[in-house]
């Protein structure tokens, strides 16, 4: 059985997360993965503690630093939305269930917006009880930590660095009906060329022609590595095959995206 | 009939809402210095804003995602944050300029110094954003902005020398250098294509809950309303070219910019044009303030919008409040609002590709758009504009430094 094929950067990262009633919740700032033989995605991570490390640099450190300062815990973790709650994955991700809102939203509402006249705010005496923070989950891997990692082939020769992670929805069952997104492959680019925009992969995003040509040229020589070809997902990632045996990325969609997605 | 009414109302709102302080200042300034020789830039700018507003509106209607969602999603968190910082800063400058413009219009109307009006304008603007429904707000100020049509009527009433103006279309009447000419070309393009316009337009589409069925109305607004709004811009330049250029007067205050209407129709003309300027700048105050809230909320994924109660979009409303206060404070430093406008235009022009590239990419992504992806025409024009915008972005700041901001 083949599940739906997604790419973490292209289809999940930075998308809006929406409640079932249409209210906006957060962004997919990062994804949490369960390591192991066949790693899979366990939760969406959101908030500055997830976003900061991805932004990096001074701005990223500032983001995480400020948040740590205001959080009471010893070692605060980002907000976690289990993948089992995620319903539809489209231009936004819909989550069901009771997901607590961000603490900043709550603080701003209670201290700034509600006291203003005409806010339609509740009587200050009738504040909703503070949601209980879920117990911290043992630190798992973050998917974004894979991105940017160096990749070397069987003989230790450099192949490039990870630009995106392919996920296939055929992992273990989460909750009752949803299957987990299993890490099924890596998109490896030969040099640091920044963001991939989906022009390399098709079938989506093939025009305009000039943009496609420029972006494909920037990412020429990109390879696709299936998870079975990964010997050691450490740093650097070591492969079981020589560089020449890897599939060029351009062949990924001519070969199989059409048959694999569904 | 009801449908026809809705389309007409939308178009009228688009015309009245098109002109803001940037268009007003840039066109009057350019008209008085370069006659009609830069009118072509307004045409280029209007075609550009139509093209990208239509794409952004289509994405919003089909997928429900506004522009800054797309920016973060396609550019990633790092480049997205850079764009957010740039857009937010420019937005704040523009907001300050609009508040200043509305206060200056009130000074012209009452004789009371504009600095006394600034806090009042800020407070009323915030109250409107806090309490008034989105549709009402957009309609009232868009329609009131239609008073600026007086510029178009005044132009014909002034009895201009059509031969001379026609000659200026292709011949630059000014003896300023080429750098100054191109500096103002960049500023005019920035005025016509200001990024906040697409932030506001697409977020407004989400606020009004557009669906695929609204695509027709949206396109009518864009393809009829925006060009007619652009015509108003050209009329402002033409008035200035008729009144000020032959007398070698350089326009640098709002009081001068409204004079052509006064010359043509006396007190009534003056009253109408001041009302129009106030409505346009006040309407744009709301649009820019909301855009600052939209952009930051959409980057971080916060709940935003006026379609929920303020307490359900607390961080969004806090952003609106804080931006308005900061912009009011900026104008209260007695910095010249007209100067602020000029700078905001140039920086807008420099930031254009960062916003428009993701829009162009997503409008082509069937994952978002299904069968509503860009057609061949949109893509050809879109590519040409991307090249143009990148050239403009690179040239904007050096031109500003080289010409000392057009001195």
XYZ file of C-alpha atoms in Angstrom:
669
model
C 0.000 0.000 0.000
C 1.339 3.428 -0.843
C 0.418 6.498 1.163
C 0.324 10.140 0.257
C 3.745 11.641 -0.455
C 4.575 15.073 0.929
C 7.706 17.132 1.247
C 8.283 18.657 4.663
C 9.471 22.042 3.474
C 7.206 22.344 0.517
C 3.954 21.106 2.013
C 4.161 21.363 5.787
C 6.694 23.822 7.182
C 5.439 27.382 7.599
C 1.836 26.557 6.746
C -1.024 27.924 8.774
C -2.621 25.659 11.388
C -6.368 26.185 11.658
C -8.896 24.921 14.203
C -11.860 22.941 12.938
C -14.086 26.014 13.411
C -11.837 28.053 11.127
C -10.014 30.059 13.779
C -6.286 30.468 13.212
C -3.976 28.782 15.668
C -0.304 28.984 14.718
C 2.171 28.046 12.013
C 3.942 24.758 11.521
C 7.166 26.134 12.948
C 8.778 22.705 13.126
C 7.910 19.000 13.241
C 8.824 16.541 15.969
C 9.986 13.096 14.926
C 10.243 9.778 16.717
C 13.683 8.418 15.980
C 14.303 4.754 15.272
C 14.583 2.341 12.425
C 11.681 3.963 10.526
C 11.344 7.470 11.972
C 8.002 9.222 11.691
C 6.449 12.593 12.520
C 4.755 12.727 15.926
C 3.755 16.359 16.433
C 3.685 19.891 15.112
C 5.885 22.226 17.114
C 4.882 25.881 17.277
C 5.905 29.101 18.895
C 9.147 31.049 19.155
C 11.033 28.155 20.733
C 10.426 26.138 17.573
C 10.764 29.017 15.121
C 13.853 30.637 16.636
C 16.326 27.830 15.862
C 15.044 27.719 12.270
C 15.483 31.461 11.790
C 18.946 31.264 13.306
C 21.380 34.109 13.782
C 20.833 37.010 16.141
C 17.108 37.259 15.372
C 16.574 33.584 16.145
C 18.532 33.697 19.391
C 16.643 36.814 20.417
C 13.360 35.010 19.773
C 14.215 31.961 21.868
C 16.045 33.994 24.505
C 13.136 36.338 25.174
C 10.715 33.448 25.364
C 12.881 31.528 27.833
C 13.093 34.618 29.979
C 9.329 34.767 30.422
C 8.643 31.078 30.812
C 8.609 29.725 34.346
C 9.980 26.275 33.556
C 13.597 25.293 33.849
C 13.866 24.099 30.278
C 10.785 25.246 28.367
C 9.688 23.336 25.263
C 7.728 24.657 22.275
C 3.992 24.156 21.994
C 3.154 20.665 20.772
C 0.180 19.629 18.673
C 0.094 15.824 18.260
C -0.171 14.702 14.643
C -3.122 12.510 15.614
C -5.224 15.694 15.817
C -4.302 16.825 12.317
C -7.080 16.290 9.826
C -6.762 17.841 6.414
C -3.390 18.872 4.980
C -3.932 21.443 2.258
C -3.179 25.135 1.932
C -3.620 25.018 5.707
C -3.524 22.207 8.266
C -6.772 21.618 10.097
C -6.592 20.311 13.645
C -9.453 18.930 15.668
C -9.735 18.494 19.384
C -9.072 20.936 22.137
C -5.784 22.676 21.467
C -4.775 25.298 24.025
C -4.054 28.751 22.630
C -0.683 30.463 22.782
C 0.215 31.967 26.140
C 1.132 35.327 24.557
C -2.331 35.618 23.021
C -3.823 34.926 26.402
C -1.601 37.395 28.206
C -2.290 40.181 25.694
C -6.009 39.535 25.906
C -6.116 39.610 29.666
C -3.817 42.564 30.193
C -4.412 44.794 27.188
C -7.483 44.002 25.113
C -10.097 43.032 27.702
C -9.584 46.145 29.858
C -10.251 48.414 26.844
C -13.845 49.617 26.613
C -15.948 47.894 23.979
C -13.787 44.804 23.690
C -16.763 42.561 24.337
C -14.557 41.049 26.996
C -15.787 38.916 29.802
C -16.175 40.298 33.290
C -12.644 40.299 34.675
C -13.897 38.266 37.631
C -15.016 35.480 35.326
C -11.696 34.685 33.720
C -11.463 31.311 32.102
C -9.271 28.978 34.088
C -5.678 28.879 32.986
C -5.133 25.802 30.847
C -2.958 23.176 32.409
C 0.236 22.811 30.485
C 0.644 19.296 29.190
C 3.473 17.422 30.822
C 6.682 17.861 28.912
C 7.383 15.133 26.443
C 10.890 13.736 26.403
C 12.937 15.660 23.883
C 12.614 14.038 20.507
C 14.303 15.047 17.288
C 13.217 18.027 15.305
C 12.801 17.491 11.613
C 14.389 20.839 10.801
C 17.640 19.622 12.360
C 18.006 17.236 9.423
C 17.808 20.097 6.950
C 21.170 21.577 6.138
C 23.075 18.496 7.347
C 25.966 17.302 5.224
C 25.529 14.067 3.316
C 28.414 11.744 2.401
C 28.223 8.594 0.319
C 29.412 5.048 1.125
C 33.050 5.966 0.533
C 32.886 9.207 2.494
C 32.828 11.450 -0.571
C 30.577 14.514 -0.101
C 27.215 14.448 -1.870
C 25.864 17.778 -0.649
C 23.445 18.851 2.021
C 19.838 18.070 2.881
C 17.376 20.599 1.484
C 14.082 18.852 2.120
C 12.689 15.663 3.599
C 10.214 13.462 1.818
C 7.422 12.046 3.961
C 5.089 9.193 3.100
C 1.847 8.689 4.945
C 2.251 4.978 5.641
C 3.769 5.017 9.132
C 2.267 3.523 12.299
C -1.298 4.436 13.242
C -1.659 7.619 15.291
C -4.938 7.738 17.141
C -7.640 5.740 15.445
C -7.539 6.512 11.759
C -4.558 8.658 10.791
C -1.363 7.052 9.691
C 1.863 8.774 10.623
C 4.052 10.534 8.104
C 7.125 8.362 7.799
C 10.461 9.827 6.727
C 10.922 8.224 3.347
C 13.638 10.179 1.621
C 15.916 13.195 1.435
C 16.378 15.851 -1.188
C 20.099 16.586 -1.340
C 21.460 19.693 -3.049
C 25.136 19.951 -4.025
C 25.742 23.431 -2.566
C 24.101 25.917 -0.306
C 21.493 27.462 -2.548
C 18.862 28.335 -0.004
C 15.237 27.473 -0.209
C 13.842 25.019 -2.735
C 10.615 26.286 -4.200
C 9.056 23.121 -5.559
C 10.115 23.876 -9.106
C 12.519 20.950 -9.009
C 9.881 18.415 -8.203
C 6.712 18.977 -10.078
C 4.069 18.232 -10.976
C 3.051 21.435 -9.177
C 4.746 24.746 -9.676
C 6.084 24.534 -13.182
C 5.521 28.041 -14.405
C 6.407 30.715 -15.242
C 9.095 29.260 -17.439
C 11.802 31.789 -16.599
C 11.428 31.330 -12.838
C 11.509 27.557 -13.337
C 14.637 27.763 -15.461
C 16.461 29.986 -12.959
C 15.557 27.821 -9.979
C 16.327 24.527 -11.715
C 19.663 25.944 -12.789
C 20.430 26.974 -9.198
C 19.671 23.478 -7.991
C 21.174 21.476 -10.806
C 22.831 18.313 -9.657
C 20.324 17.781 -6.847
C 19.778 14.160 -5.849
C 17.085 12.152 -4.207
C 18.049 9.701 -1.470
C 15.484 7.201 -0.317
C 15.476 6.373 3.406
C 16.640 2.816 2.631
C 19.828 4.281 1.184
C 20.673 6.004 4.479
C 23.177 3.991 6.522
C 23.561 6.365 9.453
C 21.297 9.389 9.939
C 23.877 11.133 12.124
C 25.924 14.181 11.245
C 27.090 13.860 8.520
C 24.478 11.539 7.102
C 26.187 8.462 5.675
C 24.701 6.589 2.733
C 24.900 2.939 1.748
C 25.539 3.672 -1.908
C 28.095 5.550 -3.959
C 27.171 8.969 -5.221
C 26.731 7.801 -8.793
C 23.949 5.397 -7.841
C 21.716 8.156 -6.515
C 18.690 9.246 -8.446
C 18.801 12.756 -9.914
C 16.019 14.846 -8.401
C 14.630 15.758 -11.788
C 13.701 12.102 -12.301
C 11.717 11.939 -9.093
C 8.463 13.131 -10.538
C 8.823 11.627 -13.978
C 9.412 8.316 -12.247
C 6.898 8.135 -9.517
C 5.260 11.129 -7.886
C 2.177 10.669 -10.008
C 1.781 7.030 -9.047
C 2.821 7.494 -5.428
C 0.550 10.382 -4.550
C -3.077 9.688 -4.038
C -29.847 43.957 -9.894
C -28.413 43.317 -6.451
C -25.369 41.772 -8.080
C -24.958 44.772 -10.376
C -25.173 47.048 -7.354
C -22.530 45.047 -5.508
C -20.149 45.171 -8.478
C -20.632 48.911 -8.974
C -20.169 49.599 -5.290
C -16.988 47.523 -5.280
C -15.604 49.370 -8.286
C -16.411 52.782 -6.850
C -14.748 51.757 -3.581
C -11.671 50.603 -5.482
C -11.431 53.929 -7.350
C -11.860 56.012 -4.217
C -9.503 53.808 -2.218
C -6.766 53.736 -4.845
C -5.324 57.187 -4.230
C -3.435 57.706 -0.974
C -0.924 60.253 0.284
C 1.839 58.580 -1.734
C -0.009 58.891 -5.047
C -1.062 62.426 -4.180
C 2.408 63.678 -3.272
C 4.315 61.821 -5.979
C 1.955 62.842 -8.779
C 1.649 66.490 -7.779
C 5.413 66.743 -7.342
C 6.176 65.035 -10.610
C 3.530 67.006 -12.509
C 4.990 70.304 -11.343
C 8.576 69.340 -12.197
C 8.385 66.944 -15.129
C 4.969 67.717 -16.611
C 3.401 64.668 -18.179
C 6.721 63.056 -19.076
C 6.390 60.452 -16.290
C 2.729 59.597 -16.924
C 3.878 56.334 -18.515
C 5.209 55.174 -15.128
C 1.746 55.475 -13.626
C 0.425 53.313 -16.461
C 3.162 50.723 -15.855
C 2.442 50.823 -12.128
C -1.296 50.429 -12.558
C -0.870 47.450 -14.886
C 1.495 45.939 -12.306
C -0.795 46.404 -9.337
C -3.745 45.032 -11.344
C -1.698 41.978 -12.288
C -0.486 41.149 -8.790
C -3.649 42.200 -6.956
C -5.615 39.876 -9.213
C -3.213 37.002 -8.439
C -3.279 37.734 -4.704
C -7.055 38.080 -4.740
C -7.423 34.831 -6.654
C -5.173 32.960 -4.204
C -7.154 34.420 -1.294
C -10.484 33.462 -2.856
C -9.477 29.943 -3.861
C -7.269 28.851 -0.951
C -8.221 31.331 1.768
C -4.583 32.288 2.282
C -3.608 35.990 2.274
C -0.339 37.377 0.928
C 1.886 37.236 3.993
C 1.018 33.581 4.533
C 2.406 32.997 1.059
C 5.515 35.055 1.743
C 6.430 32.993 4.793
C 5.441 29.710 3.175
C 7.493 30.166 0.010
C 10.431 32.235 1.253
C 10.872 30.286 4.496
C 11.213 31.703 8.008
C 14.464 33.569 7.489
C 13.829 35.488 4.259
C 10.218 35.821 5.395
C 11.359 37.523 8.587
C 13.547 39.876 6.566
C 10.569 40.744 4.398
C 8.427 41.190 7.504
C 10.938 43.605 9.034
C 11.169 45.591 5.797
C 7.439 45.609 5.099
C 6.542 46.434 8.663
C 8.980 49.341 8.774
C 7.779 50.740 5.447
C 4.193 50.254 6.549
C 4.843 52.223 9.698
C 6.401 55.066 7.675
C 3.444 55.020 5.294
C 1.007 54.951 8.208
C 2.730 57.988 9.717
C 2.577 59.742 6.351
C -1.140 59.003 5.949
C -1.930 60.254 9.452
C 0.089 63.380 8.697
C -1.764 63.835 5.403
C -5.169 63.548 7.050
C -4.091 66.035 9.734
C -2.771 68.450 7.082
C -6.113 68.245 5.262
C -7.837 69.139 8.522
C -5.446 72.051 8.970
C -6.345 73.314 5.500
C -10.023 73.027 6.367
C -9.903 74.597 9.831
C -6.746 76.676 10.079
C -5.784 74.828 13.259
C -2.210 73.535 13.202
C -1.938 69.954 11.950
C 0.064 68.812 14.959
C -3.003 69.334 17.114
C -5.012 67.157 14.736
C -2.524 64.287 14.646
C -3.498 62.628 17.974
C -7.183 63.078 17.119
C -6.739 61.399 13.730
C -4.841 58.549 15.382
C -7.494 58.077 18.055
C -10.427 58.130 15.623
C -8.607 55.752 13.270
C -8.044 53.332 16.130
C -11.688 53.611 17.227
C -12.838 52.813 13.690
C -10.560 49.738 13.541
C -11.686 48.709 17.007
C -15.427 48.932 16.481
C -16.557 49.397 12.871
C -17.337 46.433 10.640
C -14.817 45.782 7.876
C -17.260 46.214 4.982
C -18.703 49.449 6.371
C -15.258 50.866 6.958
C -14.012 50.018 3.474
C -17.152 51.311 1.730
C -17.518 54.622 3.585
C -13.956 55.818 3.064
C -13.643 54.419 -0.440
C -16.769 56.219 -1.571
C -15.802 59.460 0.210
C -12.443 59.302 -1.579
C -14.348 59.633 -4.852
C -14.487 63.381 -4.108
C -10.986 63.445 -5.600
C -12.646 63.198 -9.027
C -12.694 66.974 -8.673
C -9.062 66.844 -9.892
C -10.210 65.254 -13.130
C -12.989 67.809 -13.639
C -10.719 70.661 -12.630
C -8.171 69.597 -15.214
C -10.685 70.112 -18.026
C -12.100 73.263 -16.453
C -8.630 74.817 -16.244
C -8.496 74.912 -20.034
C -5.084 73.259 -20.361
C -2.850 73.499 -23.379
C -3.432 69.971 -24.695
C -0.752 70.297 -27.380
C 1.896 71.199 -24.824
C 0.833 68.418 -22.417
C 0.815 65.924 -25.272
C 4.296 67.026 -26.249
C 5.459 66.490 -22.656
C 4.365 62.839 -22.792
C 7.461 62.088 -24.809
C 9.695 65.058 -23.989
C 10.941 65.816 -20.531
C 10.378 69.575 -20.022
C 12.633 69.762 -16.971
C 16.343 70.534 -17.051
C 17.090 68.272 -14.067
C 19.477 65.427 -14.731
C 18.527 61.924 -15.802
C 19.151 60.583 -12.284
C 16.465 62.834 -10.818
C 14.048 61.846 -13.569
C 14.575 58.163 -12.819
C 14.434 58.739 -9.090
C 10.939 60.123 -9.479
C 10.037 57.291 -11.845
C 10.941 54.834 -9.050
C 8.942 56.850 -6.505
C 5.884 56.894 -8.784
C 6.125 53.145 -9.311
C 6.431 52.698 -5.548
C 3.320 54.836 -5.111
C 1.264 52.816 -7.571
C 2.454 49.375 -6.444
C 2.886 49.859 -2.668
C 3.047 46.371 -1.086
C 0.505 47.245 1.607
C -2.123 47.462 -1.128
C -1.880 43.725 -1.852
C -1.601 42.850 1.863
C -4.790 44.779 2.442
C -6.552 43.620 -0.698
C -5.958 39.907 -0.133
C -6.560 40.037 3.622
C -9.733 42.003 2.905
C -10.781 39.166 0.626
C -10.393 36.740 3.518
C -12.220 39.147 5.862
C -15.130 39.300 3.419
C -14.954 35.523 2.987
C -14.473 35.437 -0.760
C -14.894 32.106 -2.478
C -14.427 30.976 -6.038
C -17.809 32.492 -6.839
C -16.549 35.972 -5.979
C -13.734 35.833 -8.531
C -15.808 37.799 -11.053
C -16.552 40.632 -8.635
C -12.935 40.681 -7.495
C -11.683 40.936 -11.071
C -14.161 43.721 -11.884
C -12.852 45.690 -8.885
C -9.268 45.192 -9.970
C -9.546 45.608 -13.714
C -12.005 48.515 -13.722
C -11.542 50.153 -10.337
C -7.747 50.290 -10.174
C -7.210 51.755 -13.679
C -9.822 54.435 -13.001
C -8.036 55.152 -9.718
C -4.829 55.413 -11.737
C -6.600 57.895 -14.015
C -7.221 60.064 -10.940
C -3.479 59.892 -10.199
C -2.678 61.070 -13.710
C -5.268 63.844 -13.366
C -3.438 65.082 -10.246
C -0.187 65.177 -12.214
C -1.903 66.865 -15.179
C -3.388 69.557 -12.937
C 0.025 70.243 -11.460
C 1.569 70.303 -14.941
C -1.033 72.834 -16.047
C -0.914 75.128 -13.028
C 2.596 74.935 -11.604
C 4.992 73.882 -14.351
C 4.601 76.996 -16.585
C 5.117 79.215 -13.508
C 8.168 77.247 -12.390
C 6.643 76.540 -8.978
C 7.892 73.436 -7.192
C 5.176 71.833 -5.121
C 6.203 70.877 -1.614
C 3.157 71.330 0.598
C -0.275 69.768 0.605
C -1.752 73.288 0.494
C -0.239 73.776 -2.968
C -1.311 70.346 -4.192
C -5.012 71.111 -3.747
C -4.791 74.575 -5.366
C -5.690 73.543 -8.958
C -9.182 72.561 -7.801
C -9.519 75.932 -6.084
C -8.384 77.772 -9.201
C -10.960 75.940 -11.279
C -13.988 76.024 -8.996
C -13.245 78.482 -6.204
C -14.285 77.710 -2.663
C -16.507 74.786 -3.542
C -13.715 73.121 -5.463
C -11.330 73.684 -2.605
C -13.788 72.298 -0.062
C -14.413 69.217 -2.192
C -10.762 68.507 -2.801
C -9.843 68.926 0.878
C -12.667 66.570 1.788
C -11.401 64.116 -0.831
C -7.820 64.313 0.418
C -8.963 63.773 3.987
C -11.134 60.795 3.044
C -8.373 59.248 0.932
C -5.637 59.670 3.523
C -7.840 58.657 6.436
C -9.015 55.600 4.527
C -5.394 54.761 3.760
C -4.516 55.275 7.440
C -6.882 52.444 8.244
C -5.535 50.304 5.409
C -1.886 50.725 6.385
C -2.530 50.233 10.105
C -4.502 47.075 9.395
C -1.805 45.929 6.978
C 0.822 46.153 9.696
C -1.376 43.924 11.850
C -2.072 41.575 8.949
C 1.567 41.132 7.976
C 2.920 40.383 11.444
C -0.009 38.122 12.390
C 0.200 36.214 9.150
C 3.917 35.682 9.541
C 3.586 34.248 13.053
C 0.276 32.487 12.441
C -1.716 34.517 14.974
C -5.461 34.869 14.715
C -6.085 38.119 12.856
C -8.910 40.009 11.280
C -11.956 42.029 12.035
C -14.252 39.095 11.325
C -13.701 37.873 14.878
C -14.240 39.876 18.049
C -11.208 41.913 19.164
C -10.613 39.697 22.194
C -10.311 36.661 19.947
C -7.564 38.354 17.949
C -5.803 39.978 20.883
C -2.275 40.094 19.465
C -3.585 41.473 16.154
C -5.466 44.283 17.846
C -2.520 44.994 20.125
C -0.363 45.405 16.986
C -2.872 47.852 15.494
C -2.888 49.883 18.698
C 0.885 49.966 19.066
C 1.548 50.788 15.379
C -0.933 53.645 15.486
C 0.686 55.061 18.618
C 4.182 54.782 17.145
C 3.103 56.414 13.864
C 1.385 59.267 15.725
C 4.507 59.758 17.819
C 6.648 59.834 14.674
C 4.575 62.610 13.095
C 4.481 64.527 16.392
C 8.256 64.878 16.208
C 7.311 67.605 13.630
C 9.025 65.650 10.880
C 7.577 66.802 7.533
C 4.833 64.313 6.494
C 5.530 65.016 2.816
C 9.182 64.018 3.294
C 8.149 60.870 5.165
C 5.920 60.014 2.211
C 8.747 60.412 -0.281
C 11.048 58.124 1.690
C 8.357 55.515 2.235
C 7.752 55.404 -1.533
C 11.387 54.731 -2.356
C 11.726 52.012 0.284
C 8.449 50.481 -0.928
C 9.864 50.286 -4.428
C 12.990 48.578 -3.075
C 10.947 45.935 -1.238
C 8.576 45.059 -4.090
C 10.136 41.785 -5.381
C 10.191 40.187 -1.921
C 6.427 40.391 -1.800
C 5.518 39.782 -5.400
C 7.740 36.760 -6.110
C 5.935 34.425 -3.660
C 2.586 35.621 -5.002
C 3.654 34.757 -8.527
C 4.895 31.321 -7.406
C 1.811 30.350 -5.440
C -0.543 31.608 -8.143
C 1.088 28.877 -10.265
C 0.928 26.113 -7.653
C -1.928 23.690 -8.340
C -1.564 22.470 -4.762
C -3.113 25.787 -3.692
C -4.999 26.828 -6.770
C -6.424 23.665 -8.334
C -7.500 24.601 -11.850
C -7.288 28.312 -11.114
C -3.550 28.611 -11.728
C -2.169 31.509 -13.741
C -2.802 31.627 -17.446
C -0.176 32.326 -20.043
C -0.816 36.086 -20.108
C -0.514 36.467 -16.331
C 2.708 34.493 -16.351
C 4.328 36.358 -19.233
C 3.441 39.726 -17.736
C 4.298 38.475 -14.245
C 7.779 37.417 -15.376
C 8.369 40.742 -17.133
C 7.291 42.609 -14.009
C 9.520 40.478 -11.781
C 12.511 41.498 -13.895
C 11.409 45.131 -13.839
C 10.831 45.090 -10.078
C 14.244 43.580 -9.413
C 15.902 46.302 -11.484
C 13.878 48.926 -9.627
C 14.713 47.369 -6.252
C 18.430 47.475 -6.978
C 18.299 51.002 -8.381
C 15.998 52.610 -5.788
C 18.340 53.322 -2.886
C 21.425 54.271 -4.974
C 19.244 56.695 -6.966
C 17.965 58.181 -3.735
C 21.491 58.721 -2.440
C 22.811 60.019 -5.761
C 20.037 62.591 -6.176
C 19.762 63.443 -2.450
C 16.151 62.216 -2.659
C 15.371 64.225 -5.774
C 16.738 67.603 -4.651
